Amino acid sequence: MPPPERQAGMVGKTNVGKSTFFAAATLATVEIGNRPFVTLEPSTGVGYVRKRCVHVELGLPRCDPASGYCTDGWRFIPVKLIDIPGLIPGAHEGKGLGNRFLDAIRQADAIILVVDASGSTDAAGNPVPPGTYDPVDEVRWLEKELEEWIYGILLNDWDRFAMKVSTTGANIVEALTQRLSGLSIRRYHVEKALEYAGLVGKSLTAWTREDLRRFAKGIRISKPMLIAANKADIPEAEDNIKRMKKELKDYIVVPTSAAAELALRRAARAGVIKYIPGDSDFEIIDEDKLSKKQLQALEYIRERVLRKWGSTGVQEAINKTFLELLNMIAVYPVEDANKFTDGRGRILPDAYLVPRGTTARELAYMVHTDLGKTFLYAVNARTKTRVGEDYELEDDDVIKIVAAAAKKS
């Protein structure tokens, strides 16, 4: 049984390269075009978090992934990505694909906002000369759209709701969590938002409309967001990226070229180059199979993207979203703590991404419900030490679960 799935939603106005980013990250077949609303429905795909595989550190000759893959000692652990359509000003009022946009974004645990760092698309997503539009505005849009959307949900029948909570003595945090549960908002999100808005202990019936807006902003902040500053190969993007990092200090800003990543992954799949997603360079394997134009394109990517920014940014954006924003770690459950294998003899077959703070018993439940129920203890396969149910897993732990034998009926 896999661990509870965390998913990142990719959003962005039309023509910023969002669908190209999604296609590069998942190698999925998606429609890519230079016109409004190419993406009409959310597309779901599998991307990967890249980590150094523990088989290298353990001195093992290989690993045998049951999902994802491992190449040159890099483990690629699958994650869910959603390509979300419809970001335009006024989405919270239903403009454009607003309702579908907001319905899809509520499912995401984190957001990757793809913006045109070169400033070559206007507010409506129409092409304009590079440098003539401010990409910071795209970030401010999404903040406003999400806050207005959450505020509208809270405001609906608010007075009756607040009075009911007050007269029944219901727990405020639990009541607000239930009210916002359809947005994938959890209790800890509500607690953080109350602290942010300075509303801890204040009766709901005493909340002003301004209080509601501050609380809505707190809820919006609780859904973490990363900025993929796309089209970083265009010269005008460099100054914009520097300014974005300065002005958007609350966000991770990753210089990105989704088009370059897609080209490299397709070339690698065709066998003409050696390239591992996230690498800072590639190697041409068969130059004879490449046309002059293709060779020039690859050299452009090397000079204008890889050497300038260190990578195309796509893999970095995925890694930072799951490992930093969502604070997840990788753990490897095994059945044999000496050979690091499962019951079929596969070496390190499973790599689970779990929230930091996950305990050994919680991992047991993820592997199988019965293991969680009958949990006795766990073994840290690296150190061969026994750990209890409350042991908090560390990144790259290899863990054997020991459970009581199931009773025969």
mmCIF file of C-alpha atoms in Angstrom:
data_model
loop_
_atom_site.group_PDB
_atom_site.id
_atom_site.type_symbol
_atom_site.label_atom_id
_atom_site.label_comp_id
_atom_site.label_asym_id
_atom_site.label_seq_id
_atom_site.Cartn_x
_atom_site.Cartn_y
_atom_site.Cartn_z
ATOM 1 C CA MET A 1 0.000 0.000 0.000
ATOM 2 C CA PRO A 2 1.563 3.329 -1.024
ATOM 3 C CA PRO A 3 1.728 6.266 1.408
ATOM 4 C CA PRO A 4 -0.988 8.953 1.282
ATOM 5 C CA GLU A 5 -0.563 10.781 -2.000
ATOM 6 C CA ARG A 6 0.613 14.360 -2.065
ATOM 7 C CA GLN A 7 0.069 16.266 -5.288
ATOM 8 C CA ALA A 8 1.230 19.526 -6.790
ATOM 9 C CA GLY A 9 -0.953 21.613 -9.065
ATOM 10 C CA MET A 10 0.621 23.598 -11.885
ATOM 11 C CA VAL A 11 -1.076 26.878 -12.666
ATOM 12 C CA GLY A 12 -0.337 29.849 -14.871
ATOM 13 C CA LYS A 13 -1.973 32.094 -17.436
ATOM 14 C CA THR A 14 -2.079 31.023 -21.055
ATOM 15 C CA ASN A 15 1.087 30.989 -23.184
ATOM 16 C CA VAL A 16 3.570 31.017 -20.296
ATOM 17 C CA GLY A 17 4.668 27.429 -20.968
ATOM 18 C CA LYS A 18 2.643 25.634 -18.291
ATOM 19 C CA SER A 19 1.580 22.765 -20.542
ATOM 20 C CA THR A 20 5.152 22.469 -21.822
ATOM 21 C CA PHE A 21 6.349 22.233 -18.210
ATOM 22 C CA PHE A 22 3.788 19.505 -17.539
ATOM 23 C CA ALA A 23 4.741 17.615 -20.701
ATOM 24 C CA ALA A 24 8.441 17.853 -19.836
ATOM 25 C CA ALA A 25 7.916 16.729 -16.249
ATOM 26 C CA THR A 26 5.709 13.774 -17.163
ATOM 27 C CA LEU A 27 6.500 13.160 -20.850
ATOM 28 C CA ALA A 28 2.731 13.078 -21.216
ATOM 29 C CA THR A 29 0.954 13.837 -24.460
ATOM 30 C CA VAL A 30 -0.723 17.183 -23.853
ATOM 31 C CA GLU A 31 -1.887 19.841 -26.253
ATOM 32 C CA ILE A 32 0.602 22.684 -26.489
ATOM 33 C CA GLY A 33 -0.310 25.803 -28.401
ATOM 34 C CA ASN A 34 -0.012 29.566 -28.606
ATOM 35 C CA ARG A 35 -3.621 30.509 -27.968
ATOM 36 C CA PRO A 36 -5.921 31.094 -24.994
ATOM 37 C CA PHE A 37 -7.074 28.147 -22.881
ATOM 38 C CA VAL A 38 -5.230 25.368 -24.640
ATOM 39 C CA THR A 39 -5.710 23.398 -21.412
ATOM 40 C CA LEU A 40 -9.474 23.101 -20.933
ATOM 41 C CA GLU A 41 -9.592 20.314 -18.370
ATOM 42 C CA PRO A 42 -7.097 19.368 -15.639
ATOM 43 C CA SER A 43 -4.569 16.786 -16.794
ATOM 44 C CA THR A 44 -3.026 14.442 -14.252
ATOM 45 C CA GLY A 45 0.380 12.889 -14.720
ATOM 46 C CA VAL A 46 3.288 11.316 -12.910
ATOM 47 C CA GLY A 47 6.427 13.319 -12.291
ATOM 48 C CA TYR A 48 9.409 12.326 -10.182
ATOM 49 C CA VAL A 49 11.396 13.589 -7.239
ATOM 50 C CA ARG A 50 15.113 13.012 -7.809
ATOM 51 C CA LYS A 51 17.248 11.850 -4.870
ATOM 52 C CA ARG A 52 20.544 10.060 -4.483
ATOM 53 C CA CYS A 53 19.563 6.419 -4.020
ATOM 54 C CA VAL A 54 20.602 4.833 -0.725
ATOM 55 C CA HIS A 55 21.909 1.755 -2.544
ATOM 56 C CA VAL A 56 24.945 3.860 -3.464
ATOM 57 C CA GLU A 57 25.684 4.800 0.150
ATOM 58 C CA LEU A 58 25.103 1.222 1.304
ATOM 59 C CA GLY A 59 27.573 -0.087 -1.255
ATOM 60 C CA LEU A 60 24.987 -2.202 -3.024
ATOM 61 C CA PRO A 61 25.465 -2.960 -6.731
ATOM 62 C CA ARG A 62 21.948 -1.868 -7.672
ATOM 63 C CA CYS A 63 18.361 -1.434 -6.530
ATOM 64 C CA ASP A 64 15.144 -2.857 -7.974
ATOM 65 C CA PRO A 65 12.478 -0.132 -7.973
ATOM 66 C CA ALA A 66 8.889 -1.408 -7.985
ATOM 67 C CA SER A 67 7.784 2.084 -9.036
ATOM 68 C CA GLY A 68 9.757 4.946 -10.454
ATOM 69 C CA TYR A 69 13.279 4.167 -11.599
ATOM 70 C CA CYS A 70 16.960 4.479 -10.701
ATOM 71 C CA THR A 71 19.697 5.534 -13.096
ATOM 72 C CA ASP A 72 23.366 6.281 -12.411
ATOM 73 C CA GLY A 73 22.628 6.157 -8.687
ATOM 74 C CA TRP A 74 19.757 8.640 -8.856
ATOM 75 C CA ARG A 75 16.399 7.409 -7.574
ATOM 76 C CA PHE A 76 13.328 8.916 -9.210
ATOM 77 C CA ILE A 77 10.338 8.634 -6.887
ATOM 78 C CA PRO A 78 6.902 9.127 -8.477
ATOM 79 C CA VAL A 79 4.661 12.027 -7.471
ATOM 80 C CA LYS A 80 1.343 13.280 -8.801
ATOM 81 C CA LEU A 81 1.186 16.456 -10.897
ATOM 82 C CA ILE A 82 -1.963 18.241 -12.046
ATOM 83 C CA ASP A 83 -2.007 20.663 -14.981
ATOM 84 C CA ILE A 84 -4.709 23.147 -13.916
ATOM 85 C CA PRO A 85 -6.385 25.407 -16.507
ATOM 86 C CA GLY A 86 -7.994 28.806 -16.319
ATOM 87 C CA LEU A 87 -5.921 31.388 -14.450
ATOM 88 C CA ILE A 88 -7.072 34.856 -15.477
ATOM 89 C CA PRO A 89 -7.994 37.936 -13.437
ATOM 90 C CA GLY A 90 -11.540 37.448 -12.156
ATOM 91 C CA ALA A 91 -11.359 33.657 -11.981
ATOM 92 C CA HIS A 92 -12.976 33.791 -8.530
ATOM 93 C CA GLU A 93 -15.985 35.481 -10.187
ATOM 94 C CA GLY A 94 -16.255 32.657 -12.719
ATOM 95 C CA LYS A 95 -14.511 34.472 -15.565
ATOM 96 C CA GLY A 96 -12.769 32.353 -18.179
ATOM 97 C CA LEU A 97 -12.500 28.834 -16.779
ATOM 98 C CA GLY A 98 -12.645 30.192 -13.244
ATOM 99 C CA ASN A 99 -14.912 27.615 -11.653
ATOM 100 C CA ARG A 100 -12.980 24.673 -13.100
ATOM 101 C CA PHE A 101 -9.699 26.350 -12.184
ATOM 102 C CA LEU A 102 -10.671 26.773 -8.543
ATOM 103 C CA ASP A 103 -12.254 23.346 -8.287
ATOM 104 C CA ALA A 104 -9.030 21.773 -9.523
ATOM 105 C CA ILE A 105 -6.675 23.884 -7.439
ATOM 106 C CA ARG A 106 -8.381 22.889 -4.190
ATOM 107 C CA GLN A 107 -7.091 19.337 -4.705
ATOM 108 C CA ALA A 108 -3.441 20.399 -4.727
ATOM 109 C CA ASP A 109 -1.291 20.238 -1.604
ATOM 110 C CA ALA A 110 1.158 22.705 -3.155
ATOM 111 C CA ILE A 111 1.161 24.970 -6.182
ATOM 112 C CA ILE A 112 3.782 25.420 -8.885
ATOM 113 C CA LEU A 113 3.013 28.774 -10.499
ATOM 114 C CA VAL A 114 4.552 28.948 -13.969
ATOM 115 C CA VAL A 115 5.170 32.559 -15.016
ATOM 116 C CA ASP A 116 6.723 34.100 -18.114
ATOM 117 C CA ALA A 117 9.922 35.518 -16.661
ATOM 118 C CA SER A 118 10.762 37.179 -19.971
ATOM 119 C CA GLY A 119 7.672 39.408 -19.760
ATOM 120 C CA SER A 120 6.576 38.448 -23.281
ATOM 121 C CA THR A 121 2.881 37.735 -22.551
ATOM 122 C CA ASP A 122 0.367 40.317 -21.372
ATOM 123 C CA ALA A 123 -2.322 39.946 -18.694
ATOM 124 C CA ALA A 124 -4.576 38.019 -21.071
ATOM 125 C CA GLY A 125 -1.741 35.763 -22.247
ATOM 126 C CA ASN A 126 -1.291 37.459 -25.602
ATOM 127 C CA PRO A 127 2.255 37.672 -27.022
ATOM 128 C CA VAL A 128 3.985 41.038 -26.520
ATOM 129 C CA PRO A 129 7.621 42.139 -26.964
ATOM 130 C CA PRO A 130 9.875 40.614 -24.277
ATOM 131 C CA GLY A 131 10.340 42.827 -21.263
ATOM 132 C CA THR A 132 7.068 44.735 -21.651
ATOM 133 C CA TYR A 133 5.054 42.880 -19.003
ATOM 134 C CA ASP A 134 5.857 42.402 -15.316
ATOM 135 C CA PRO A 135 5.851 38.721 -14.237
ATOM 136 C CA VAL A 136 5.490 39.759 -10.584
ATOM 137 C CA ASP A 137 1.924 40.762 -11.437
ATOM 138 C CA GLU A 138 1.106 37.136 -12.268
ATOM 139 C CA VAL A 139 2.022 36.115 -8.738
ATOM 140 C CA ARG A 140 -0.049 38.901 -7.212
ATOM 141 C CA TRP A 141 -3.017 37.841 -9.372
ATOM 142 C CA LEU A 142 -3.029 34.333 -8.060
ATOM 143 C CA GLU A 143 -2.724 35.529 -4.479
ATOM 144 C CA LYS A 144 -5.732 37.782 -4.995
ATOM 145 C CA GLU A 145 -7.797 35.158 -6.810
ATOM 146 C CA LEU A 146 -7.261 32.572 -4.088
ATOM 147 C CA GLU A 147 -7.935 35.018 -1.271
ATOM 148 C CA GLU A 148 -11.141 36.306 -2.878
ATOM 149 C CA TRP A 149 -12.281 32.749 -3.536
ATOM 150 C CA ILE A 150 -11.713 31.662 0.073
ATOM 151 C CA TYR A 151 -13.247 34.889 1.387
ATOM 152 C CA GLY A 152 -16.364 34.297 -0.718
ATOM 153 C CA ILE A 153 -16.756 30.785 0.665
ATOM 154 C CA LEU A 154 -16.364 32.048 4.239
ATOM 155 C CA LEU A 155 -18.704 34.995 3.760
ATOM 156 C CA ASN A 156 -21.562 32.847 2.480
ATOM 157 C CA ASP A 157 -24.085 32.586 5.360
ATOM 158 C CA TRP A 158 -21.300 33.623 7.751
ATOM 159 C CA ASP A 159 -23.499 35.280 10.397
ATOM 160 C CA ARG A 160 -25.651 32.185 10.873
ATOM 161 C CA PHE A 161 -22.576 29.941 10.977
ATOM 162 C CA ALA A 162 -20.813 32.163 13.524
ATOM 163 C CA MET A 163 -23.898 32.317 15.742
ATOM 164 C CA LYS A 164 -24.337 28.525 15.649
ATOM 165 C CA VAL A 165 -20.711 27.941 16.664
ATOM 166 C CA SER A 166 -21.043 30.500 19.451
ATOM 167 C CA THR A 167 -24.339 29.218 20.891
ATOM 168 C CA THR A 168 -23.440 25.529 20.727
ATOM 169 C CA GLY A 169 -19.972 26.031 22.176
ATOM 170 C CA ALA A 170 -18.404 24.159 19.266
ATOM 171 C CA ASN A 171 -14.634 24.220 18.890
ATOM 172 C CA ILE A 172 -13.788 27.106 16.560
ATOM 173 C CA VAL A 173 -10.847 25.371 14.884
ATOM 174 C CA GLU A 174 -12.858 22.215 14.224
ATOM 175 C CA ALA A 175 -15.849 24.195 12.929
ATOM 176 C CA LEU A 176 -13.718 26.234 10.514
ATOM 177 C CA THR A 177 -11.847 23.125 9.386
ATOM 178 C CA GLN A 178 -15.142 21.440 8.576
ATOM 179 C CA ARG A 179 -16.392 24.533 6.752
ATOM 180 C CA LEU A 180 -13.278 24.580 4.554
ATOM 181 C CA SER A 181 -12.790 20.823 4.235
ATOM 182 C CA GLY A 182 -13.862 20.900 0.582
ATOM 183 C CA LEU A 183 -10.762 22.972 -0.182
ATOM 184 C CA SER A 184 -8.415 20.267 1.182
ATOM 185 C CA ILE A 185 -7.801 22.504 4.201
ATOM 186 C CA ARG A 186 -6.709 20.655 7.331
ATOM 187 C CA ARG A 187 -6.799 21.542 11.004
ATOM 188 C CA TYR A 188 -3.204 22.762 11.113
ATOM 189 C CA HIS A 189 -3.928 25.122 8.184
ATOM 190 C CA VAL A 190 -6.760 26.709 10.180
ATOM 191 C CA GLU A 191 -4.610 26.998 13.306
ATOM 192 C CA LYS A 192 -1.857 28.749 11.354
ATOM 193 C CA ALA A 193 -4.343 31.082 9.655
ATOM 194 C CA LEU A 194 -5.890 32.083 12.977
ATOM 195 C CA GLU A 195 -2.437 32.919 14.331
ATOM 196 C CA TYR A 196 -1.544 34.853 11.167
ATOM 197 C CA ALA A 197 -4.756 36.900 11.363
ATOM 198 C CA GLY A 198 -4.455 37.513 15.116
ATOM 199 C CA LEU A 199 -7.823 35.875 15.738
ATOM 200 C CA VAL A 200 -6.923 33.154 18.230
ATOM 201 C CA GLY A 201 -9.530 33.185 21.006
ATOM 202 C CA LYS A 202 -11.757 35.783 19.331
ATOM 203 C CA SER A 203 -15.430 34.785 19.075
ATOM 204 C CA LEU A 204 -16.591 34.254 15.504
ATOM 205 C CA THR A 205 -19.569 36.540 16.121
ATOM 206 C CA ALA A 206 -17.102 39.371 16.803
ATOM 207 C CA TRP A 207 -15.196 38.909 13.539
ATOM 208 C CA THR A 208 -15.361 41.869 11.176
ATOM 209 C CA ARG A 209 -15.259 41.554 7.394
ATOM 210 C CA GLU A 210 -11.632 42.662 7.589
ATOM 211 C CA ASP A 211 -10.970 39.813 10.025
ATOM 212 C CA LEU A 212 -12.478 37.432 7.486
ATOM 213 C CA ARG A 213 -10.205 38.769 4.763
ATOM 214 C CA ARG A 214 -7.085 38.404 6.933
ATOM 215 C CA PHE A 215 -8.117 34.861 7.819
ATOM 216 C CA ALA A 216 -8.701 34.087 4.111
ATOM 217 C CA LYS A 217 -5.186 35.349 3.377
ATOM 218 C CA GLY A 218 -3.847 33.138 6.150
ATOM 219 C CA ILE A 219 -5.571 30.116 4.610
ATOM 220 C CA ARG A 220 -4.132 31.012 1.195
ATOM 221 C CA ILE A 221 -0.640 31.237 2.630
ATOM 222 C CA SER A 222 -1.073 27.801 4.190
ATOM 223 C CA LYS A 223 -1.127 26.259 0.703
ATOM 224 C CA PRO A 224 2.566 26.593 -0.252
ATOM 225 C CA MET A 225 3.553 27.893 -3.667
ATOM 226 C CA LEU A 226 6.734 27.836 -5.749
ATOM 227 C CA ILE A 227 7.433 30.131 -8.698
ATOM 228 C CA ALA A 228 8.774 28.513 -11.879
ATOM 229 C CA ALA A 229 10.258 31.511 -13.702
ATOM 230 C CA ASN A 230 9.903 30.108 -17.206
ATOM 231 C CA LYS A 231 11.505 31.211 -20.499
ATOM 232 C CA ALA A 232 14.699 31.906 -18.566
ATOM 233 C CA ASP A 233 16.727 31.545 -21.791
ATOM 234 C CA ILE A 234 15.314 34.813 -23.184
ATOM 235 C CA PRO A 235 17.722 37.683 -22.342
ATOM 236 C CA GLU A 236 15.046 39.899 -20.785
ATOM 237 C CA ALA A 237 14.315 37.193 -18.218
ATOM 238 C CA GLU A 238 17.573 37.611 -16.308
ATOM 239 C CA ASP A 239 16.802 40.977 -14.740
ATOM 240 C CA ASN A 240 13.210 39.955 -14.088
ATOM 241 C CA ILE A 241 14.334 36.825 -12.246
ATOM 242 C CA LYS A 242 16.709 38.831 -10.070
ATOM 243 C CA ARG A 243 13.891 41.250 -9.242
ATOM 244 C CA MET A 244 11.402 38.428 -8.584
ATOM 245 C CA LYS A 245 13.769 36.862 -6.062
ATOM 246 C CA LYS A 246 14.088 40.244 -4.374
ATOM 247 C CA GLU A 247 10.398 41.216 -4.375
ATOM 248 C CA LEU A 248 8.887 37.778 -3.807
ATOM 249 C CA LYS A 249 10.879 36.810 -0.729
ATOM 250 C CA ASP A 250 8.079 34.602 0.594
ATOM 251 C CA TYR A 251 8.488 32.255 -2.377
ATOM 252 C CA ILE A 252 11.088 29.966 -3.867
ATOM 253 C CA VAL A 253 11.804 31.265 -7.387
ATOM 254 C CA VAL A 254 13.354 28.743 -9.784
ATOM 255 C CA PRO A 255 14.716 29.913 -13.177
ATOM 256 C CA THR A 256 13.189 27.503 -15.687
ATOM 257 C CA SER A 257 13.149 26.597 -19.355
ATOM 258 C CA ALA A 258 10.410 24.040 -19.825
ATOM 259 C CA ALA A 259 10.969 23.974 -23.596
ATOM 260 C CA ALA A 260 14.632 23.088 -23.082
ATOM 261 C CA GLU A 261 13.752 20.303 -20.642
ATOM 262 C CA LEU A 262 11.167 18.840 -23.008
ATOM 263 C CA ALA A 263 13.674 18.884 -25.880
ATOM 264 C CA LEU A 264 16.351 17.183 -23.788
ATOM 265 C CA ARG A 265 14.025 14.482 -22.467
ATOM 266 C CA ARG A 266 12.737 13.692 -25.934
ATOM 267 C CA ALA A 267 16.279 13.546 -27.318
ATOM 268 C CA ALA A 268 17.324 11.248 -24.478
ATOM 269 C CA ARG A 269 14.323 8.999 -25.070
ATOM 270 C CA ALA A 270 15.267 8.832 -28.768
ATOM 271 C CA GLY A 271 18.745 7.687 -27.752
ATOM 272 C CA VAL A 272 20.681 10.556 -29.354
ATOM 273 C CA ILE A 273 21.886 12.110 -26.076
ATOM 274 C CA LYS A 274 22.551 10.968 -22.539
ATOM 275 C CA TYR A 275 20.668 13.202 -20.132
ATOM 276 C CA ILE A 276 19.312 12.614 -16.658
ATOM 277 C CA PRO A 277 16.555 15.058 -15.620
ATOM 278 C CA GLY A 278 18.071 17.676 -13.363
ATOM 279 C CA ASP A 279 21.608 17.350 -14.751
ATOM 280 C CA SER A 280 23.671 20.423 -15.558
ATOM 281 C CA ASP A 281 24.776 19.060 -18.940
ATOM 282 C CA PHE A 282 24.158 16.317 -21.490
ATOM 283 C CA GLU A 283 26.292 14.111 -23.720
ATOM 284 C CA ILE A 284 25.670 13.604 -27.429
ATOM 285 C CA ILE A 285 25.715 9.871 -28.147
ATOM 286 C CA ASP A 286 25.142 9.753 -31.895
ATOM 287 C CA GLU A 287 25.836 13.025 -33.666
ATOM 288 C CA ASP A 288 25.149 11.457 -37.080
ATOM 289 C CA LYS A 289 21.487 11.099 -36.191
ATOM 290 C CA LEU A 290 21.130 14.811 -35.509
ATOM 291 C CA SER A 291 20.605 17.486 -38.137
ATOM 292 C CA LYS A 292 22.571 20.714 -38.122
ATOM 293 C CA LYS A 293 19.499 22.522 -36.817
ATOM 294 C CA GLN A 294 19.099 20.027 -33.969
ATOM 295 C CA LEU A 295 22.762 20.342 -33.033
ATOM 296 C CA GLN A 296 22.407 24.116 -32.966
ATOM 297 C CA ALA A 297 19.324 23.817 -30.749
ATOM 298 C CA LEU A 298 21.161 21.572 -28.300
ATOM 299 C CA GLU A 299 24.094 23.963 -28.173
ATOM 300 C CA TYR A 300 21.667 26.836 -27.538
ATOM 301 C CA ILE A 301 20.221 24.914 -24.572
ATOM 302 C CA ARG A 302 23.694 24.195 -23.232
ATOM 303 C CA GLU A 303 24.829 27.818 -23.464
ATOM 304 C CA ARG A 304 21.661 29.760 -22.686
ATOM 305 C CA VAL A 305 20.119 27.481 -20.097
ATOM 306 C CA LEU A 306 22.396 24.855 -18.539
ATOM 307 C CA ARG A 307 25.579 26.890 -18.246
ATOM 308 C CA LYS A 308 23.699 30.013 -17.241
ATOM 309 C CA TRP A 309 21.285 28.578 -14.667
ATOM 310 C CA GLY A 310 22.808 25.198 -13.791
ATOM 311 C CA SER A 311 19.828 23.176 -15.038
ATOM 312 C CA THR A 312 16.582 23.647 -16.932
ATOM 313 C CA GLY A 313 14.836 24.158 -13.566
ATOM 314 C CA VAL A 314 12.001 21.679 -14.150
ATOM 315 C CA GLN A 315 13.420 18.925 -11.949
ATOM 316 C CA GLU A 316 14.583 21.460 -9.376
ATOM 317 C CA ALA A 317 11.076 22.922 -9.165
ATOM 318 C CA ILE A 318 9.530 19.494 -8.545
ATOM 319 C CA ASN A 319 12.158 18.586 -5.956
ATOM 320 C CA LYS A 320 11.804 21.830 -4.036
ATOM 321 C CA THR A 321 8.007 21.600 -4.094
ATOM 322 C CA PHE A 322 7.886 18.176 -2.478
ATOM 323 C CA LEU A 323 11.060 18.149 -0.394
ATOM 324 C CA GLU A 324 11.028 21.752 0.829
ATOM 325 C CA LEU A 325 7.527 23.197 0.553
ATOM 326 C CA LEU A 326 5.771 19.993 1.601
ATOM 327 C CA ASN A 327 8.712 18.991 3.820
ATOM 328 C CA MET A 328 8.765 15.360 2.713
ATOM 329 C CA ILE A 329 11.473 12.748 3.160
ATOM 330 C CA ALA A 330 12.221 9.407 1.479
ATOM 331 C CA VAL A 331 12.087 6.140 3.436
ATOM 332 C CA TYR A 332 12.689 2.593 2.212
ATOM 333 C CA PRO A 333 10.617 -0.181 3.847
ATOM 334 C CA VAL A 334 12.197 -3.656 3.555
ATOM 335 C CA GLU A 335 11.550 -7.158 4.927
ATOM 336 C CA ASP A 336 15.176 -8.260 5.273
ATOM 337 C CA ALA A 337 17.211 -5.749 7.266
ATOM 338 C CA ASN A 338 20.500 -7.421 6.323
ATOM 339 C CA LYS A 339 20.023 -7.803 2.585
ATOM 340 C CA PHE A 340 17.779 -4.697 2.231
ATOM 341 C CA THR A 341 15.241 -6.734 0.259
ATOM 342 C CA ASP A 342 11.527 -7.458 0.206
ATOM 343 C CA GLY A 343 9.944 -10.908 0.363
ATOM 344 C CA ARG A 344 10.673 -11.470 -3.327
ATOM 345 C CA GLY A 345 14.360 -10.675 -2.985
ATOM 346 C CA ARG A 346 14.158 -7.277 -4.665
ATOM 347 C CA ILE A 347 16.708 -4.767 -3.371
ATOM 348 C CA LEU A 348 15.152 -1.563 -1.976
ATOM 349 C CA PRO A 349 12.037 -1.940 -4.139
ATOM 350 C CA ASP A 350 9.996 0.787 -2.467
ATOM 351 C CA ALA A 351 10.848 4.409 -1.802
ATOM 352 C CA TYR A 352 8.069 6.223 0.037
ATOM 353 C CA LEU A 353 7.803 9.991 0.222
ATOM 354 C CA VAL A 354 6.314 10.801 3.628
ATOM 355 C CA PRO A 355 5.902 13.986 5.651
ATOM 356 C CA ARG A 356 8.781 14.737 7.997
ATOM 357 C CA GLY A 357 7.733 13.616 11.463
ATOM 358 C CA THR A 358 6.127 10.376 10.259
ATOM 359 C CA THR A 359 6.583 7.645 12.863
ATOM 360 C CA ALA A 360 7.573 4.000 12.445
ATOM 361 C CA ARG A 361 4.048 2.860 13.260
ATOM 362 C CA GLU A 362 2.542 5.277 10.748
ATOM 363 C CA LEU A 363 4.877 3.836 8.131
ATOM 364 C CA ALA A 364 3.674 0.356 9.078
ATOM 365 C CA TYR A 365 0.085 1.413 8.355
ATOM 366 C CA MET A 366 1.198 2.775 4.982
ATOM 367 C CA VAL A 367 2.809 -0.534 4.052
ATOM 368 C CA HIS A 368 -0.222 -2.547 5.155
ATOM 369 C CA THR A 369 -3.067 -1.883 7.576
ATOM 370 C CA ASP A 370 -2.482 -5.200 9.371
ATOM 371 C CA LEU A 371 1.167 -4.284 9.965
ATOM 372 C CA GLY A 372 0.054 -1.093 11.628
ATOM 373 C CA LYS A 373 -2.494 -2.837 13.823
ATOM 374 C CA THR A 374 -0.101 -5.578 14.963
ATOM 375 C CA PHE A 375 3.053 -3.442 15.072
ATOM 376 C CA LEU A 376 5.638 -4.588 17.638
ATOM 377 C CA TYR A 377 8.734 -2.613 16.744
ATOM 378 C CA ALA A 378 10.880 -1.598 13.767
ATOM 379 C CA VAL A 379 14.516 -2.125 12.846
ATOM 380 C CA ASN A 380 16.691 0.616 11.415
ATOM 381 C CA ALA A 381 18.392 -1.474 8.731
ATOM 382 C CA ARG A 382 21.297 0.944 8.425
ATOM 383 C CA THR A 383 22.313 0.732 12.081
ATOM 384 C CA LYS A 384 20.650 -2.635 12.873
ATOM 385 C CA THR A 385 19.067 -1.006 15.915
ATOM 386 C CA ARG A 386 15.560 -1.589 17.212
ATOM 387 C CA VAL A 387 13.230 1.434 17.345
ATOM 388 C CA GLY A 388 9.770 1.888 18.824
ATOM 389 C CA GLU A 389 6.461 2.978 17.365
ATOM 390 C CA ASP A 390 7.083 6.658 18.121
ATOM 391 C CA TYR A 391 10.438 6.765 16.368
ATOM 392 C CA GLU A 392 10.363 9.650 13.886
ATOM 393 C CA LEU A 393 11.726 8.578 10.544
ATOM 394 C CA GLU A 394 14.724 10.378 9.081
ATOM 395 C CA ASP A 395 15.449 11.057 5.429
ATOM 396 C CA ASP A 396 16.700 7.945 3.594
ATOM 397 C CA ASP A 397 15.945 5.607 6.502
ATOM 398 C CA VAL A 398 15.724 1.923 5.568
ATOM 399 C CA ILE A 399 13.164 0.329 7.887
ATOM 400 C CA LYS A 400 12.010 -3.207 8.632
ATOM 401 C CA ILE A 401 8.627 -3.482 10.346
ATOM 402 C CA VAL A 402 8.198 -6.291 12.862
ATOM 403 C CA ALA A 403 4.598 -7.219 13.668
ATOM 404 C CA ALA A 404 2.796 -9.907 15.617
ATOM 405 C CA ALA A 405 1.741 -12.977 13.678
ATOM 406 C CA ALA A 406 -1.830 -12.774 12.438
ATOM 407 C CA LYS A 407 -4.238 -15.010 14.359
ATOM 408 C CA LYS A 408 -5.646 -17.919 12.437
ATOM 409 C CA SER A 409 -9.413 -18.173 12.367
#
